[in-house]
mmCIF file of C-alpha atoms in Angstrom:
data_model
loop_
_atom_site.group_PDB
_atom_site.id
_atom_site.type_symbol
_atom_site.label_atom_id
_atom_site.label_comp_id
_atom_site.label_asym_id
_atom_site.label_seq_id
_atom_site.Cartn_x
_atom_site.Cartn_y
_atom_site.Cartn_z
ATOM 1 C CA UNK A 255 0.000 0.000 0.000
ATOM 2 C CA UNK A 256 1.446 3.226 -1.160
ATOM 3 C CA UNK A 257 -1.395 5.516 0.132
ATOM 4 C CA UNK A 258 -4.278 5.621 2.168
ATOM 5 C CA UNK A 259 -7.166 8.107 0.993
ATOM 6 C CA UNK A 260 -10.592 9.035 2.598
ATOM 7 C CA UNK A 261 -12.335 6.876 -0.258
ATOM 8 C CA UNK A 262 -10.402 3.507 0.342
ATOM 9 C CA UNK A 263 -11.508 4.260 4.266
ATOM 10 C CA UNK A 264 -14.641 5.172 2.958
ATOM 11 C CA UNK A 265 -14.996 1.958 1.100
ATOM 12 C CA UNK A 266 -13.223 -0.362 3.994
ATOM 13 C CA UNK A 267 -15.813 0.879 6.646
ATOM 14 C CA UNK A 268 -18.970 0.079 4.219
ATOM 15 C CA UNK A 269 -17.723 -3.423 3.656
ATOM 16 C CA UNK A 270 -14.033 -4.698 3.916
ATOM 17 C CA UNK A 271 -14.458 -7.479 1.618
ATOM 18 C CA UNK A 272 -15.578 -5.100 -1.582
ATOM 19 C CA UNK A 273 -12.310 -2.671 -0.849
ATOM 20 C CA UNK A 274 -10.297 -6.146 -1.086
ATOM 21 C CA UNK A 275 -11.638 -7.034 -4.487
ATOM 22 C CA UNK A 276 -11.285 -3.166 -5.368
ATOM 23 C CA UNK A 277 -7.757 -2.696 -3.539
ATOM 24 C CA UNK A 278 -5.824 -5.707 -2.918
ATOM 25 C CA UNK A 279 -7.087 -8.579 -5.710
ATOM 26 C CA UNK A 280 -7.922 -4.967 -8.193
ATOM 27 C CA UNK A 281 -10.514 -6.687 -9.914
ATOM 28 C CA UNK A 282 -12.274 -4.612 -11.964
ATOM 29 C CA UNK A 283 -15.721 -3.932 -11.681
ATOM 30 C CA UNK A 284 -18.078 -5.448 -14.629
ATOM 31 C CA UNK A 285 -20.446 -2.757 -14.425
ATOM 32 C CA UNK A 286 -20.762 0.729 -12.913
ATOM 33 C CA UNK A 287 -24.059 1.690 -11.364
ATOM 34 C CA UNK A 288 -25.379 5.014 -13.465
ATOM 35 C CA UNK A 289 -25.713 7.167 -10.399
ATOM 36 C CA UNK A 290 -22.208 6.688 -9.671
ATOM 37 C CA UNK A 291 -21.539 7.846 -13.791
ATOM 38 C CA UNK A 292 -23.617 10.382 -13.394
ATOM 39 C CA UNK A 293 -21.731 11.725 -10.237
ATOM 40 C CA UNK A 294 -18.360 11.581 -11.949
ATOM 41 C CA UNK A 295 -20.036 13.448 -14.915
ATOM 42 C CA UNK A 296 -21.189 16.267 -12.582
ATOM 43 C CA UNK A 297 -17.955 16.768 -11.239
ATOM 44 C CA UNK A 298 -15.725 16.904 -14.134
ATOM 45 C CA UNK A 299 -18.301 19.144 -15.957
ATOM 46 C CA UNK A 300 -17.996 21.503 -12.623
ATOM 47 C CA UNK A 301 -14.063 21.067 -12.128
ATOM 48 C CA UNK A 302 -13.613 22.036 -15.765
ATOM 49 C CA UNK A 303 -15.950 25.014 -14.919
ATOM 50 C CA UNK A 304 -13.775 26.063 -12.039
ATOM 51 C CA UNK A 305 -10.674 25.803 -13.946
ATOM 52 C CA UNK A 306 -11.706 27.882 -16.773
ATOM 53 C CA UNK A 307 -13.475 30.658 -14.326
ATOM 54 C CA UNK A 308 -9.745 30.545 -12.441
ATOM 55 C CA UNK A 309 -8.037 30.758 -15.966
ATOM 56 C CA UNK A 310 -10.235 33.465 -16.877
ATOM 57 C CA UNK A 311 -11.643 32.366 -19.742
ATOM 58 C CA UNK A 312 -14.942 32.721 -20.827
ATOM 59 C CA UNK A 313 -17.398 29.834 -20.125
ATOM 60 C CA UNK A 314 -21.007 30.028 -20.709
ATOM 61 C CA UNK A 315 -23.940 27.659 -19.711
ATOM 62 C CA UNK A 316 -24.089 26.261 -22.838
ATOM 63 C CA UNK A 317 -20.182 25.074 -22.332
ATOM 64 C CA UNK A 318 -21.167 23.699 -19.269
ATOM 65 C CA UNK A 319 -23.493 21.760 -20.247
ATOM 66 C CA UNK A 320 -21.916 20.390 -23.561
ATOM 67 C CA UNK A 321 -19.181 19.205 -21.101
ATOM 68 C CA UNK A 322 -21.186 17.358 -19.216
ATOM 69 C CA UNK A 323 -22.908 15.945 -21.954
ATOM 70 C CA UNK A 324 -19.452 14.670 -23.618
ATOM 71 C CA UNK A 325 -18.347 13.787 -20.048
ATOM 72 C CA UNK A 326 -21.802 11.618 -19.805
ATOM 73 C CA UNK A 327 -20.788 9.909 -23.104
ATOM 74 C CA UNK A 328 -17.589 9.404 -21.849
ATOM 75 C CA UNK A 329 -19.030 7.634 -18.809
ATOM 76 C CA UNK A 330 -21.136 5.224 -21.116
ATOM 77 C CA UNK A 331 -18.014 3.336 -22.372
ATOM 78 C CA UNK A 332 -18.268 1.625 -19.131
ATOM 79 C CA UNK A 333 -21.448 -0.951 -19.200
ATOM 80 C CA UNK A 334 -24.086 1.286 -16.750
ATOM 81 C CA UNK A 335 -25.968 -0.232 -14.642
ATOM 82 C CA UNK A 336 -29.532 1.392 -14.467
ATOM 83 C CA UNK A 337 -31.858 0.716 -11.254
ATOM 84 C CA UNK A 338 -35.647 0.144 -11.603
ATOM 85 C CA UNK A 339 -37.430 3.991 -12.428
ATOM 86 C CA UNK A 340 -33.684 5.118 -13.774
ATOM 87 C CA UNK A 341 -33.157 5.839 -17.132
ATOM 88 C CA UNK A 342 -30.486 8.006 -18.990
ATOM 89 C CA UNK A 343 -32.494 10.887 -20.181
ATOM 90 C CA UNK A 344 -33.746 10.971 -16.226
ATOM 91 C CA UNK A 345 -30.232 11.794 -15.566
ATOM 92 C CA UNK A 346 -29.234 14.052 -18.548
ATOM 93 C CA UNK A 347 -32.490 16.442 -17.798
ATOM 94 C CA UNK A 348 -31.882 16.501 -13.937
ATOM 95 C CA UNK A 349 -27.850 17.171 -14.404
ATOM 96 C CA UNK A 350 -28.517 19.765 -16.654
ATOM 97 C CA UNK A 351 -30.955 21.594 -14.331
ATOM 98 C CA UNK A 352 -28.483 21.212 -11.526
ATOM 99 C CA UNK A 353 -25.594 22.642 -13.331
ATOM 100 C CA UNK A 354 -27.801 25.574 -14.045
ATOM 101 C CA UNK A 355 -27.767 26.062 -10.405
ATOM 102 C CA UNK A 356 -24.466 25.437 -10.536
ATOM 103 C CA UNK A 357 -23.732 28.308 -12.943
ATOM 104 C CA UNK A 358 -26.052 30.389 -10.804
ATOM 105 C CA UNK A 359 -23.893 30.183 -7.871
ATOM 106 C CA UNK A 360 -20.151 30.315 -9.709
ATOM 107 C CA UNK A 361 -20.661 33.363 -10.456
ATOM 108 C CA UNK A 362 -19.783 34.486 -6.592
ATOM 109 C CA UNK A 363 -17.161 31.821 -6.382
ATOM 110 C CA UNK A 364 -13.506 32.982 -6.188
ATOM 111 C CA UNK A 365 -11.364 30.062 -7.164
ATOM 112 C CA UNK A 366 -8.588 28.800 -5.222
ATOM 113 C CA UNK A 367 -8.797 24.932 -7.127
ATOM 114 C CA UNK A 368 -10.639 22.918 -8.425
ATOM 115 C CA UNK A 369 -9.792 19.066 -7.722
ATOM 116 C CA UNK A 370 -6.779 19.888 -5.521
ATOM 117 C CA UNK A 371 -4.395 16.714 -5.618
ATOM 118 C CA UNK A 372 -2.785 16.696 -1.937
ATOM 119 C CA UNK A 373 -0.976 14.081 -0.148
ATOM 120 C CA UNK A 374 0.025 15.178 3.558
ATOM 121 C CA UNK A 375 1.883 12.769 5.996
ATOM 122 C CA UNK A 376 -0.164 11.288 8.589
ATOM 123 C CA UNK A 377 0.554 12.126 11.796
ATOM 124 C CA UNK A 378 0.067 11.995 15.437
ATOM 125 C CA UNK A 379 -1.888 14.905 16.800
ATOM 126 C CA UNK A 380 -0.958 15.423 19.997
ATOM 127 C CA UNK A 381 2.970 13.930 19.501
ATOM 128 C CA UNK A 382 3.058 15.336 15.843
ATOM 129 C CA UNK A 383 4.528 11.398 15.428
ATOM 130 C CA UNK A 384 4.124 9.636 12.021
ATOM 131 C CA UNK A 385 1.365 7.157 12.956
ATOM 132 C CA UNK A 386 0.836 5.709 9.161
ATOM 133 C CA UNK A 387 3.936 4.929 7.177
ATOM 134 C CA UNK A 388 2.003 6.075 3.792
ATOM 135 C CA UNK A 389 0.232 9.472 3.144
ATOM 136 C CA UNK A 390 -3.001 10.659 3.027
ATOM 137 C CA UNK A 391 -3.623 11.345 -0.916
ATOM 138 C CA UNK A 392 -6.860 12.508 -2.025
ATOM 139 C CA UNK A 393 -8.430 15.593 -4.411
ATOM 140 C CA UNK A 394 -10.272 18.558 -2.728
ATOM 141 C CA UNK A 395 -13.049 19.160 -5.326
ATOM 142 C CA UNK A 396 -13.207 23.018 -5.397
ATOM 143 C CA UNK A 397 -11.189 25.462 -3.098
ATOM 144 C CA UNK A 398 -12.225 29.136 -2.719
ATOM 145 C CA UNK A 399 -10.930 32.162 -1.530
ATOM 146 C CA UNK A 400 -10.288 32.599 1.324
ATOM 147 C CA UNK A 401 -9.942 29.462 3.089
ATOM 148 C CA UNK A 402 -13.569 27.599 2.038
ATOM 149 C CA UNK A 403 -13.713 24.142 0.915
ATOM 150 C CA UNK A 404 -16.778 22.479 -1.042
ATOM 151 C CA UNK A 405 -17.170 18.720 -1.309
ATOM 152 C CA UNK A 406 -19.405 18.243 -4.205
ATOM 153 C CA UNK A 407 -22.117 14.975 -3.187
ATOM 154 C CA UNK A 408 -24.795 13.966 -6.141
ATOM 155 C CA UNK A 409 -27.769 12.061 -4.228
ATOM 156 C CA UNK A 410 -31.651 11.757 -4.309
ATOM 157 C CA UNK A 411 -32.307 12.085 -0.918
ATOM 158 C CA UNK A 412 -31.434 14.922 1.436
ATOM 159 C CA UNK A 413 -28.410 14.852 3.930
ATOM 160 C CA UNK A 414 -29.314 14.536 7.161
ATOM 161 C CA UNK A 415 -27.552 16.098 10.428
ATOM 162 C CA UNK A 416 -25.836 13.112 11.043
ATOM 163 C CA UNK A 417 -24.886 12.175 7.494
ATOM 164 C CA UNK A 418 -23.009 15.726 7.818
ATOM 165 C CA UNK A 419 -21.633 14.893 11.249
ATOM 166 C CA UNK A 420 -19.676 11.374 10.590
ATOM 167 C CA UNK A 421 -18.325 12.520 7.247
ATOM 168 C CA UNK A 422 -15.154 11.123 7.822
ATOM 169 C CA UNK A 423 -14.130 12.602 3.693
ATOM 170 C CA UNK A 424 -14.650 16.536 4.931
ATOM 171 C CA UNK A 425 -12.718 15.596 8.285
ATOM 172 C CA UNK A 426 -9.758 14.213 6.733
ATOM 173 C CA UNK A 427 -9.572 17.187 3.850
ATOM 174 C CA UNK A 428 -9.808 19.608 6.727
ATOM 175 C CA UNK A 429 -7.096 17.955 8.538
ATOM 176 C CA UNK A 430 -5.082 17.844 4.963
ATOM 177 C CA UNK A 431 -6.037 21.378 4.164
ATOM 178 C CA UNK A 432 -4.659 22.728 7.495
ATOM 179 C CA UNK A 433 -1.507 20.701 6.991
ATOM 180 C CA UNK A 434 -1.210 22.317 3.357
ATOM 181 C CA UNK A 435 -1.630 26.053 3.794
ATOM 182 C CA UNK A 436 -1.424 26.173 7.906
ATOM 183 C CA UNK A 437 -4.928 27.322 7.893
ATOM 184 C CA UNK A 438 -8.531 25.965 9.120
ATOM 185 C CA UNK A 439 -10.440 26.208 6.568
ATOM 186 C CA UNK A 440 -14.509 26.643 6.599
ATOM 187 C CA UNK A 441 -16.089 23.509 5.378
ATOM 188 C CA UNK A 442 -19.546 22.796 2.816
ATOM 189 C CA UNK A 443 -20.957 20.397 1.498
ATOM 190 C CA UNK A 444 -22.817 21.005 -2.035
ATOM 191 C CA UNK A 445 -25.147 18.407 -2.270
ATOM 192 C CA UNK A 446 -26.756 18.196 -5.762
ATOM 193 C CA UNK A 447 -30.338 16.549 -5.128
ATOM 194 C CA UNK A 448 -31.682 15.046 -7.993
ATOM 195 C CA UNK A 449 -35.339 14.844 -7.357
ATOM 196 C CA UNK A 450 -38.119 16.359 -8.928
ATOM 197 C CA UNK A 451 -37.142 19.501 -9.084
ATOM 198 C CA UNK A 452 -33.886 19.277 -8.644
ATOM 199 C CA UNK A 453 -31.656 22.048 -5.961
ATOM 200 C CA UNK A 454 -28.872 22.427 -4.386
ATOM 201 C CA UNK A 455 -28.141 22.198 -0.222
ATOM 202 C CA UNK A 456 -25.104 24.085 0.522
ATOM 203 C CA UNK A 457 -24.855 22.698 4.473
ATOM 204 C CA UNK A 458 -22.001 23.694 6.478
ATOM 205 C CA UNK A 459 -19.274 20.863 7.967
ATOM 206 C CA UNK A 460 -17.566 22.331 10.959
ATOM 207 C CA UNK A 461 -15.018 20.229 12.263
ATOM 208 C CA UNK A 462 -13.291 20.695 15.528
ATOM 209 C CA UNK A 463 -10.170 19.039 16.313
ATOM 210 C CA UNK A 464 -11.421 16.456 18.094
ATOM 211 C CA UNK A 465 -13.606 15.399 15.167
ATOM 212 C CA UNK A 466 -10.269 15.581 13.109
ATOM 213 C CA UNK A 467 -8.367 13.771 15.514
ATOM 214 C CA UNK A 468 -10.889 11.157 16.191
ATOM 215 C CA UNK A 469 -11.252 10.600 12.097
ATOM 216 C CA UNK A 470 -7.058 10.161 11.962
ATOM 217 C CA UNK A 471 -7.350 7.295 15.171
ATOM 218 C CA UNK A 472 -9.993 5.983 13.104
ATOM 219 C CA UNK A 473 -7.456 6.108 9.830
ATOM 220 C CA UNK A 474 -5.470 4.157 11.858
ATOM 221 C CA UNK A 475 -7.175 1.147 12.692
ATOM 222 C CA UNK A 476 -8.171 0.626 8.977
ATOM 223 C CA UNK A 477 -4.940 0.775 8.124
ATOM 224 C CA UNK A 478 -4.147 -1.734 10.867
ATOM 225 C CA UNK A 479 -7.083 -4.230 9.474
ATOM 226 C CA UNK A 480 -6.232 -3.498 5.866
ATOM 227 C CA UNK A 481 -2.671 -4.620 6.463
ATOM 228 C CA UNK A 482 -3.816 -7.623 8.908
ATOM 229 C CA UNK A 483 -5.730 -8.540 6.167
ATOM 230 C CA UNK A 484 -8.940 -8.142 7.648
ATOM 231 C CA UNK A 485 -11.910 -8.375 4.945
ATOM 232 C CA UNK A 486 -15.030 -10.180 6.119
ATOM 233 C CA UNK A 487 -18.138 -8.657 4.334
ATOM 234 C CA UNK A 488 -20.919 -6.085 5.307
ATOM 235 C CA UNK A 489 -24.292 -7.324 3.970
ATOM 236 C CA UNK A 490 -26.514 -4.396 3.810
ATOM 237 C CA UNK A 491 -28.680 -1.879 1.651
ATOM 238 C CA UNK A 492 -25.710 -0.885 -0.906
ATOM 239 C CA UNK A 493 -25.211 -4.428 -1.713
ATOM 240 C CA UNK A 494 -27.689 -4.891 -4.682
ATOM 241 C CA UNK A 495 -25.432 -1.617 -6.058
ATOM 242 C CA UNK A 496 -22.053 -3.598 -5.664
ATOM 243 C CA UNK A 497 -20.173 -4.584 -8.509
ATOM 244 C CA UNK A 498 -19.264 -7.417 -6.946
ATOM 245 C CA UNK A 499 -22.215 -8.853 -5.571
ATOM 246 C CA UNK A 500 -22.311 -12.391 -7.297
ATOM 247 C CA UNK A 501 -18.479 -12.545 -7.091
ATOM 248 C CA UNK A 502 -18.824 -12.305 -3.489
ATOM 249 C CA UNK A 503 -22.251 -14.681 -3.854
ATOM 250 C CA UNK A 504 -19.924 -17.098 -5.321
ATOM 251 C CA UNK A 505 -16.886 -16.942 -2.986
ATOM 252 C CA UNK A 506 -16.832 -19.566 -0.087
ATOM 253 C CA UNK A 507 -17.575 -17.974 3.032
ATOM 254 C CA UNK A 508 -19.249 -14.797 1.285
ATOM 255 C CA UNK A 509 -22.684 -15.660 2.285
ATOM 256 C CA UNK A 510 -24.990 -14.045 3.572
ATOM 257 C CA UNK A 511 -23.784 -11.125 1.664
ATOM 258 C CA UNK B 117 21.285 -22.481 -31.673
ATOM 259 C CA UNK B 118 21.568 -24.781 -28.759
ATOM 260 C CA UNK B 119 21.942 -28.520 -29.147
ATOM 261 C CA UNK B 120 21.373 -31.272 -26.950
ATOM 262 C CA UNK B 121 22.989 -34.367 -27.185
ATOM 263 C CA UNK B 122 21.726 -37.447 -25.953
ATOM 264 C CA UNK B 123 22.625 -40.547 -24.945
ATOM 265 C CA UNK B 124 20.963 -43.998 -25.139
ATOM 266 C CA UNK B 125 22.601 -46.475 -22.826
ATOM 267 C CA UNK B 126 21.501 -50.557 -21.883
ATOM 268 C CA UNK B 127 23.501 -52.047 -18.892
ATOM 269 C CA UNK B 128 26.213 -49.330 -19.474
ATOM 270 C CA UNK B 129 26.479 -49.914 -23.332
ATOM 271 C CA UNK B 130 26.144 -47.002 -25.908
ATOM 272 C CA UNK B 131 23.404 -47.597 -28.226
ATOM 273 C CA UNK B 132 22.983 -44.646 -29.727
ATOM 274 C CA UNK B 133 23.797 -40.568 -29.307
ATOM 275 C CA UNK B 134 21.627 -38.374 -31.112
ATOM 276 C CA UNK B 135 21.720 -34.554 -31.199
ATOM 277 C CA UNK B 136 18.816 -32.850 -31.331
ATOM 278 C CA UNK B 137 18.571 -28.799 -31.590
ATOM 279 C CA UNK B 138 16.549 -26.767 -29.321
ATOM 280 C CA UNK B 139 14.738 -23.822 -30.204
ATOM 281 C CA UNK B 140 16.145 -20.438 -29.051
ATOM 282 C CA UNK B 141 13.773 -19.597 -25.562
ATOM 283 C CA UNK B 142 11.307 -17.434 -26.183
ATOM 284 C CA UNK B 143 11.150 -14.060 -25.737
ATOM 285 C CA UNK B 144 9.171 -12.898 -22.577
ATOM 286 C CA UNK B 145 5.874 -11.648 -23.589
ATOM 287 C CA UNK B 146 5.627 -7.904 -23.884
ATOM 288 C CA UNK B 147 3.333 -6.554 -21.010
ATOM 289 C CA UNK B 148 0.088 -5.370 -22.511
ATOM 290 C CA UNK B 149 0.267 -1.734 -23.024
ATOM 291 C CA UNK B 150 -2.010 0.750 -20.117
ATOM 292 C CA UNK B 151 -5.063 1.206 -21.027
ATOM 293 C CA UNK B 152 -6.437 5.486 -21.640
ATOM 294 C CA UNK B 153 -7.198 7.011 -18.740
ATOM 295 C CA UNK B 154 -10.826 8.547 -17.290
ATOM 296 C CA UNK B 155 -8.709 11.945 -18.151
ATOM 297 C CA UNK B 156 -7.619 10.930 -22.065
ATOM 298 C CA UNK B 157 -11.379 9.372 -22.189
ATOM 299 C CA UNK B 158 -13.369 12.452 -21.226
ATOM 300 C CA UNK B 159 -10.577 14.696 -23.382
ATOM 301 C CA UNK B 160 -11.630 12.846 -26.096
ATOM 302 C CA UNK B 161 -15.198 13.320 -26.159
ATOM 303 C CA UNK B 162 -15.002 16.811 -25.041
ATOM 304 C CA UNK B 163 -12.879 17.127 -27.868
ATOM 305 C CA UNK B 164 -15.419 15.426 -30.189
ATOM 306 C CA UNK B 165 -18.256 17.278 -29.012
ATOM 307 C CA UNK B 166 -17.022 20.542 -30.096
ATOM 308 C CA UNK B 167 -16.680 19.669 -33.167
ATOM 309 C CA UNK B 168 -20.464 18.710 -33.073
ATOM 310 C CA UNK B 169 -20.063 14.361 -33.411
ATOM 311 C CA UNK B 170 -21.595 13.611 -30.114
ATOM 312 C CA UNK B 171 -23.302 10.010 -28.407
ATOM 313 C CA UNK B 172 -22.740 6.669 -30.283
ATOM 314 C CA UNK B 173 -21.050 8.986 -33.527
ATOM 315 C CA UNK B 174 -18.284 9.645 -30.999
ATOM 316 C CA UNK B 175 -17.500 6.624 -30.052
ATOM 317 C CA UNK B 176 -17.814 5.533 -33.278
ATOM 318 C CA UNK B 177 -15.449 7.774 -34.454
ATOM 319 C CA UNK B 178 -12.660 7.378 -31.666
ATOM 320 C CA UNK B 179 -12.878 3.405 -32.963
ATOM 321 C CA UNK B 180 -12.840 4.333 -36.701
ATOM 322 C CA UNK B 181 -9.665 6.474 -36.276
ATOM 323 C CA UNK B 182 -7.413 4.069 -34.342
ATOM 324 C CA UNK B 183 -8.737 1.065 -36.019
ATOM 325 C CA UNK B 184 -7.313 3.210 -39.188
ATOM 326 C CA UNK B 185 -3.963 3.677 -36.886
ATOM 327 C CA UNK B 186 -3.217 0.845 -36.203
ATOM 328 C CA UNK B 187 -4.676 -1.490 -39.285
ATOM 329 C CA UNK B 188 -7.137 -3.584 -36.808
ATOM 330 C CA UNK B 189 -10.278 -3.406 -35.842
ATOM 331 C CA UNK B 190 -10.910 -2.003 -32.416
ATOM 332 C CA UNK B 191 -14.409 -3.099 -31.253
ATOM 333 C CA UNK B 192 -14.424 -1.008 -28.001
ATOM 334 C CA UNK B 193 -13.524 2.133 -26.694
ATOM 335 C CA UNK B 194 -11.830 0.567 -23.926
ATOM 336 C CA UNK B 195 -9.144 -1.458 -25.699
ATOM 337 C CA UNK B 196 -7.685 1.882 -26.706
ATOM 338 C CA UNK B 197 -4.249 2.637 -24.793
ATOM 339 C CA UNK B 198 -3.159 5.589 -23.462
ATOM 340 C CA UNK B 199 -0.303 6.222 -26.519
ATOM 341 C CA UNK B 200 -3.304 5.861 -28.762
ATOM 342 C CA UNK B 201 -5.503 8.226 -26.718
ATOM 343 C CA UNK B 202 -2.622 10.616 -26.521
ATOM 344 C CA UNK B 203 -2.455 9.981 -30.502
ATOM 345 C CA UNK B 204 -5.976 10.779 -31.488
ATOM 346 C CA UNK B 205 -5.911 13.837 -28.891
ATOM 347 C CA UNK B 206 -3.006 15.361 -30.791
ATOM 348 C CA UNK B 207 -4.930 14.551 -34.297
ATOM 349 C CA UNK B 208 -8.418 16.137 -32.978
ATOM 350 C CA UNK B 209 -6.485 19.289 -31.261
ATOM 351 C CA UNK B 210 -4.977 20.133 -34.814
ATOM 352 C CA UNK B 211 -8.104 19.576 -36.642
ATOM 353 C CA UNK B 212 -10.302 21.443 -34.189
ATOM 354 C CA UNK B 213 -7.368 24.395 -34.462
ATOM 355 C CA UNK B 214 -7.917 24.156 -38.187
ATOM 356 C CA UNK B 215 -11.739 24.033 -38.003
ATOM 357 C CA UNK B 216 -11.879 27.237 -35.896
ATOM 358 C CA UNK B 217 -9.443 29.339 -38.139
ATOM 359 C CA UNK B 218 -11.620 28.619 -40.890
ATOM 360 C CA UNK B 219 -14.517 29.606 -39.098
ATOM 361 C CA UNK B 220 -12.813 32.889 -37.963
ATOM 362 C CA UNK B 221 -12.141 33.561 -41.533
ATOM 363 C CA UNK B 222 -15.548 33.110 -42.670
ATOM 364 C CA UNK B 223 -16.664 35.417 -40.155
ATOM 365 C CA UNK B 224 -13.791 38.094 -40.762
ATOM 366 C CA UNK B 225 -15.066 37.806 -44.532
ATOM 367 C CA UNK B 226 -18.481 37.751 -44.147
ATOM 368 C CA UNK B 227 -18.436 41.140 -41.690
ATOM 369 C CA UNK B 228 -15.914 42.402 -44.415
ATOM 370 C CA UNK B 229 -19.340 42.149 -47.084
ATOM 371 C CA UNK B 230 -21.180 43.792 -44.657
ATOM 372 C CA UNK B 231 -19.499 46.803 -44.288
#
């Protein structure tokens, strides 16, 4: 293991068997579920949108939404994986009505980066010790001036209080971001709803130091299990969404997942 | 060219010896080249879209030119590797650079018959 980011923690804590077929065996997935294309769609078509508004160079809507529309194609080379009541014009019609939003509220935005790569030792903090031989890697999806940053989350349903509150992702970036620039920065969440009429919740992430240090302990023992080789499966709701549901099916000692 | 020679024996008598020649060892197989990234991938059909082929016409495309490359047919837009990707990326950016000078000269000329 050459890095640890919040997404293989992410992934570990859902269900430690999936991030060894992701991670360790790096099987690749036969399908990809549309919601998660349509996600990655969203957030290139925005990142471009930041990087172009930083650049400053003229971008319209309609170049925002002919990105995501290419971006959306791009996704399709990948066999999508549709649930019951989903369908790809669904998704086109809804991400182009959020990214109108979007465009809406870029206009105040005053971009630091978009996507910011980082990759800050892990450390101890109350020693300041290295307490994970690899870094913490990840990408900040949009940094703004002066210290503000935005994870971008597509979804149906609203976030609650508590989905805000055990973000580990925001704690970790916050925690990376303060290592980076020596700053704490002011964290939100952007959460795209796609429902009927689709909008935007900006929520704010606060994150004191205990949450921070609590989320790097936590790091910790992951890393411990992942290198102990610890993967038993998590049956639950996300499993009729995982790529490697009849892999696991199949595998001895996999039921019930 | 190696040789092997062999030799037949019964109750410690020489029957035979025959050489034989071996076959030089193969060459280890070449590792399969990486394949495009998400990046090259959504370059690609950004780059596509502006110059209006969009949906199954772009993908259609992308496999039309490298099949063309590389004198094979290339069924999926996933078998394409990153040198190709970087390839076809190079080929669109040039054409697209073409595509709007010629477009900025029609529209220098046509506002030059307007005046």
């Amino acid at each position: 293991m050459e890095h640890l980011s919040s997404t293989q923690i992410t992934l570990y804590l859902q269900c430690p068997r999936r991030y060894r077929f992701m991670y360790v065996d790096e099987i690749k997935p036969s399908f990809k579920s549309a919601a998660i294309a349509f996600g990655s769609a969203i957030h290139s078509a925005i990142a471009y949108l930041a990087e172009e508004k930083k650049r400053g160079n003229g971008f319209n809507l309609a170049k925002l939404i002919s990105t995501f529309r290419a971006d959306w194609e791009a996704q399709k080379c990948d066999e999508l994986r549709f649930k019951e009541g989903e369908n790809e014009g669904e998704f086109l019609d809804k991400g182009i009505s959020l990214l109108k939003l979007v465009f809406e509220e870029s206009k105040d935005w005053r971009i630091k980066a978009a996507e910011l790569p980082f990759s800050v030792p892990i450390l101890d903090p109350s020693t300041g010790e290295e307490i994970i031989p690899v870094p913490l890697t990840g990408f900040i999806d949009l940094v703004l001036e002066p210290h503000v940053i935005i994870e971008i989350k597509t979804g149906i349903r609203k976030w609650s209080e508590e989905n805000i509150q055990n973000n580990i992702q925001v704690s970790l970036y916050a925690y990376a971001y303060r290592t980076l620039f020596g700053q704490e920065p002011q964290v939100y969440f952007k959460i795209l709803l796609r429902q009927r009429t689709p909008r935007i919740d900006n929520l704010v992430a606060s994150r004191s130091q205990e949450d921070i240090e609590w989320s790097i302990n936590l790091m910790k023992e992951v890393y411990e299990g992942i290198k102990s080789g610890i993967f038993f499966p998590n049956p639950g709701w996300y499993c009729p969404d995982c790529e490697y549901e009849n892999l696991c099916k199949g595998k001895k000692g996999g039921k019930p997942c | 060219m190696l040789k092997l020679q062999i030799t037949v024996l019964e109750e410690n008598k020489i029957l035979g010896v025959q050489e034989i020649e071996l076959n030089p060892p193969s060459q280890p197989e070449e590792e399969p080249e990486e394949k495009m990234t998400d990046a090259q991938r959504r370059y690609l059909f950004r780059l596509l879209s502006e110059m209006g082929i969009e949906g199954e016409r772009a993908r259609d495309t992308i496999k039309e030119q490298i099949s063309t490359k590389e004198q094979r047919p290339i069924l999926d837009v996933k078998e394409v590797t990153k040198t190709q990707a970087s390839w076809l990326i190079e080929k669109l950016k040039s054409q697209l650079e073409k595509w709007r000078g010629n477009q900025n000269e029609k529209e220098g000329g046509s506002h030059g018959t307007s005046k």
